[in-house]
mmCIF file of C-alpha atoms in Angstrom:
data_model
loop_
_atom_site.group_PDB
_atom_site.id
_atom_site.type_symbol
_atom_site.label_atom_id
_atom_site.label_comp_id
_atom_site.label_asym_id
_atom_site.label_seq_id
_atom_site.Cartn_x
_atom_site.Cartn_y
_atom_site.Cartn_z
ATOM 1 C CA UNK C 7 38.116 -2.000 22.977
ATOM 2 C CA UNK C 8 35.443 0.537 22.417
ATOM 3 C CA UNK C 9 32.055 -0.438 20.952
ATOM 4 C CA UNK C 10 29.377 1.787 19.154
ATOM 5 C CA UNK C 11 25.853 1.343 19.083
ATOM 6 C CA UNK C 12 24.637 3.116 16.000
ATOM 7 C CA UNK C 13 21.220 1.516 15.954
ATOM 8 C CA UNK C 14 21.974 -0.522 13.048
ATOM 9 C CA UNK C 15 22.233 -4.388 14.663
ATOM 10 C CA UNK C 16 20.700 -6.635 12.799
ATOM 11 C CA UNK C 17 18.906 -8.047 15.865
ATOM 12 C CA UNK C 18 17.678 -5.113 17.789
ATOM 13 C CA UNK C 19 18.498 -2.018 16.043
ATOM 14 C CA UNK C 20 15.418 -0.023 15.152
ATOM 15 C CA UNK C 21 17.240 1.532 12.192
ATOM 16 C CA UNK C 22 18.215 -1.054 9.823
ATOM 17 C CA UNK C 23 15.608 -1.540 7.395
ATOM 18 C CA UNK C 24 16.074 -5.874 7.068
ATOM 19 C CA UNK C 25 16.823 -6.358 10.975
ATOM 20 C CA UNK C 26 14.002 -8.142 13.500
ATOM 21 C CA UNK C 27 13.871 -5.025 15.421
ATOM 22 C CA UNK C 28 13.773 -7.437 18.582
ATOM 23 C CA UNK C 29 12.547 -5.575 21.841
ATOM 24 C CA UNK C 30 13.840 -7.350 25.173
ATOM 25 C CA UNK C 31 12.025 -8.159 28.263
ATOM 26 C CA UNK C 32 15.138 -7.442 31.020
ATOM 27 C CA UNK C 33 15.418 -8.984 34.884
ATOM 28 C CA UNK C 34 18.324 -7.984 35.974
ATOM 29 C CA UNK C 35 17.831 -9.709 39.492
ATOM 30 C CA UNK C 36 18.071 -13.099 37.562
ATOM 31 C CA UNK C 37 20.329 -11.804 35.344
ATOM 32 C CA UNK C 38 17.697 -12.949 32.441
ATOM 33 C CA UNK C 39 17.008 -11.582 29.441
ATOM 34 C CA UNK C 40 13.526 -12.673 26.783
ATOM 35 C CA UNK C 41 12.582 -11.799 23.523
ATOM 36 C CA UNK C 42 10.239 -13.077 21.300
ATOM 37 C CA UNK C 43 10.224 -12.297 17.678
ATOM 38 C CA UNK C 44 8.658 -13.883 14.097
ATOM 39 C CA UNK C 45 10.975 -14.735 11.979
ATOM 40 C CA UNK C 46 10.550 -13.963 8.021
ATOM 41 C CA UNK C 47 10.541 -16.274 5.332
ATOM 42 C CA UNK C 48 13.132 -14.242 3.747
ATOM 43 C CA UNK C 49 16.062 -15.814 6.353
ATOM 44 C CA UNK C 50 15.576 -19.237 5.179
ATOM 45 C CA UNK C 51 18.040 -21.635 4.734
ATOM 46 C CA UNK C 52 16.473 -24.794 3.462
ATOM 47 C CA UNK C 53 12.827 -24.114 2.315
ATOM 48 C CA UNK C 54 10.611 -23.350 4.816
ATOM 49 C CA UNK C 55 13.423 -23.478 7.716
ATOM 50 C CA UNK C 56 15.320 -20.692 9.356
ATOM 51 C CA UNK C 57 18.841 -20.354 8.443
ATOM 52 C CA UNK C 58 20.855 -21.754 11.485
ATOM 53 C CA UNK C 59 22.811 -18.168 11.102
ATOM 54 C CA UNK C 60 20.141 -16.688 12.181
ATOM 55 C CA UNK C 61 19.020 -18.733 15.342
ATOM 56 C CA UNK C 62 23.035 -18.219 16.323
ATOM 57 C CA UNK C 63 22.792 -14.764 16.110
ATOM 58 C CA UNK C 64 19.340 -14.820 17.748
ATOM 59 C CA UNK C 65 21.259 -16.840 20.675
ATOM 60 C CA UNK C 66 24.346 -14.570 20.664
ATOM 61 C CA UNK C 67 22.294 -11.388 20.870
ATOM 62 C CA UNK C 68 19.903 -12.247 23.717
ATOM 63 C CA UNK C 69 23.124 -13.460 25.891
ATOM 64 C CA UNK C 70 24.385 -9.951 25.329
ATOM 65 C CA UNK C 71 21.414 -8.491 26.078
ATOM 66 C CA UNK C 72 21.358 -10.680 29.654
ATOM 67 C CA UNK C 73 24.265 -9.301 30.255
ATOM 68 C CA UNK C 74 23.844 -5.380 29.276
ATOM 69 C CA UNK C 75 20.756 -5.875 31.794
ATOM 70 C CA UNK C 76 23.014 -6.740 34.465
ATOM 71 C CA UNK C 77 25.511 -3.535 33.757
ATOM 72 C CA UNK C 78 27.988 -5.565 32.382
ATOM 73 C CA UNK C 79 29.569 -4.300 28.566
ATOM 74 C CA UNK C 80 30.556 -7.159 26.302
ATOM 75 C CA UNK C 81 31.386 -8.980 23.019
ATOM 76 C CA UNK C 82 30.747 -12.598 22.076
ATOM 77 C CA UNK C 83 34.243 -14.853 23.083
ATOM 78 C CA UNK C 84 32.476 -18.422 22.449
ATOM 79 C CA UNK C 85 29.286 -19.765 21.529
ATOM 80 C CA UNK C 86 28.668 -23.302 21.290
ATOM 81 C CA UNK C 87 25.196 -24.100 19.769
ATOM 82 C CA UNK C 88 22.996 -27.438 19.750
ATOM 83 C CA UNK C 89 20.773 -27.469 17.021
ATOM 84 C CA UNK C 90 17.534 -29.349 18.146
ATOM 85 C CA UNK C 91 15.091 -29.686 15.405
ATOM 86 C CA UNK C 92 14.521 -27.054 12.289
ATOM 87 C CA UNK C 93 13.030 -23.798 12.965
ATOM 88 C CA UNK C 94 9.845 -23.364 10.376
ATOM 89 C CA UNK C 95 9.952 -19.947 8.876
ATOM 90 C CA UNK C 96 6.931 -17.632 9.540
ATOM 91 C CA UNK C 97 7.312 -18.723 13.350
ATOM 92 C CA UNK C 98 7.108 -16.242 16.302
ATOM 93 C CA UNK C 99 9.878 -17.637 18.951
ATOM 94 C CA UNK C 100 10.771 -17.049 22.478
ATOM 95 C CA UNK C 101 14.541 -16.339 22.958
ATOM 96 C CA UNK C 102 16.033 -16.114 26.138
ATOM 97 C CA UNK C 103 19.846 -15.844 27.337
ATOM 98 C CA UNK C 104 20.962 -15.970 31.518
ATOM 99 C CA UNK C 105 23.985 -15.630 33.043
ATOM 100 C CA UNK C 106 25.395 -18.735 34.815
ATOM 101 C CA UNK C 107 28.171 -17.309 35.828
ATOM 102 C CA UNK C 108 31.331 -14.864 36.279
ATOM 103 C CA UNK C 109 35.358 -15.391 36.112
ATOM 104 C CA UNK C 110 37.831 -12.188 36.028
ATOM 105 C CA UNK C 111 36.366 -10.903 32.767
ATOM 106 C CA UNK C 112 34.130 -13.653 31.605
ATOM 107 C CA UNK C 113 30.890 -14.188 31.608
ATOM 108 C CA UNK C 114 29.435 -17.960 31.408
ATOM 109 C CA UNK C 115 25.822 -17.528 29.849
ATOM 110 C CA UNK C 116 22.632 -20.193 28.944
ATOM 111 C CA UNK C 117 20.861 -19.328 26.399
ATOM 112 C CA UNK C 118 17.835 -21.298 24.340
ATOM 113 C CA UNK C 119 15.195 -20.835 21.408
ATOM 114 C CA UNK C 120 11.869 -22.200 21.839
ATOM 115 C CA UNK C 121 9.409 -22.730 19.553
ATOM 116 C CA UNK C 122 5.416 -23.487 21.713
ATOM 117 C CA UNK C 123 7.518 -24.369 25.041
ATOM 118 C CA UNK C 124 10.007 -26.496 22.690
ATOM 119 C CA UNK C 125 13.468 -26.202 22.855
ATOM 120 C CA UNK C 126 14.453 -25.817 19.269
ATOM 121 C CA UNK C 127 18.087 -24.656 19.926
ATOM 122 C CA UNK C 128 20.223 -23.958 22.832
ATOM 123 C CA UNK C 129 23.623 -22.377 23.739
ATOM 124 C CA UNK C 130 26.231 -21.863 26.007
ATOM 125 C CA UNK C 131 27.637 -18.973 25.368
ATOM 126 C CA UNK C 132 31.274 -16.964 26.845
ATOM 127 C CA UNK C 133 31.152 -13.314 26.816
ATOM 128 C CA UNK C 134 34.070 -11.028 26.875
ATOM 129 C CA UNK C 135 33.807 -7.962 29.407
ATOM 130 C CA UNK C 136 35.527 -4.622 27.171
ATOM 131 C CA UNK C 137 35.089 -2.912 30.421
ATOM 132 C CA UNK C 138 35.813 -3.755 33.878
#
């Protein structure tokens, strides 16, 4: 499988006019990766609360990002989210993703939104190495 970064991802990518243009905090020696970004009223769901899309790709992106940090090339196998409590729009939130751990060519990842030191969401999340 090849993959392109074009700078386009609606998470990170500095070129697409509607994305969050999240920047990462990396630590690759606890295979850890942090963002924190606002989120616009504009991805609602319900009034007033972020569109659960959006926290999932929030919590997909930063596991991928844990693992880029660590030198390891992937694409999202499994995530498996636990929605905690609504997240307001118009918040700034802390994302972060780690790896747990590593079988042939999967990677086992945590990953969590938090809202003031709350958990609002949380994942665990199976990445898919496309190179070995």
């Amino acid at each position: 499988m090849q993959v392109t970064d074009d700078g386009n991802c609606f998470i990170c990518g500095k070129a697409n006019p509607i994305g969050l243009k999240a920047e990462f905090s990396l630590f690759p020696e606890e295979k850890r990766a942090e963002t924190t970004v606002n989120i616009p009223e504009q991805f609602q769901g319900w009034q007033g609360i972020t569109h659960g899309g959006i926290v999932s790709a929030l919590l997909d992106e930063i596991s991928a990002q844990a693992c880029i940090c660590c030198g390891i090339d992937v694409v999202t196998s499994e995530i498996r989210i636990r929605y905690r409590h609504p997240v307001p729009t118009g918040s700034t939130v802390k994302v972060w993703g780690q790896v747990s751990g590593e079988r042939r060519r999967l990677v086992d990842l945590k990953a969590a939104l938090e809202l003031d030191g709350t958990v609002m969401a949380e994942a665990d999340v199976i990445m898919y190495r496309i190179r070995t």
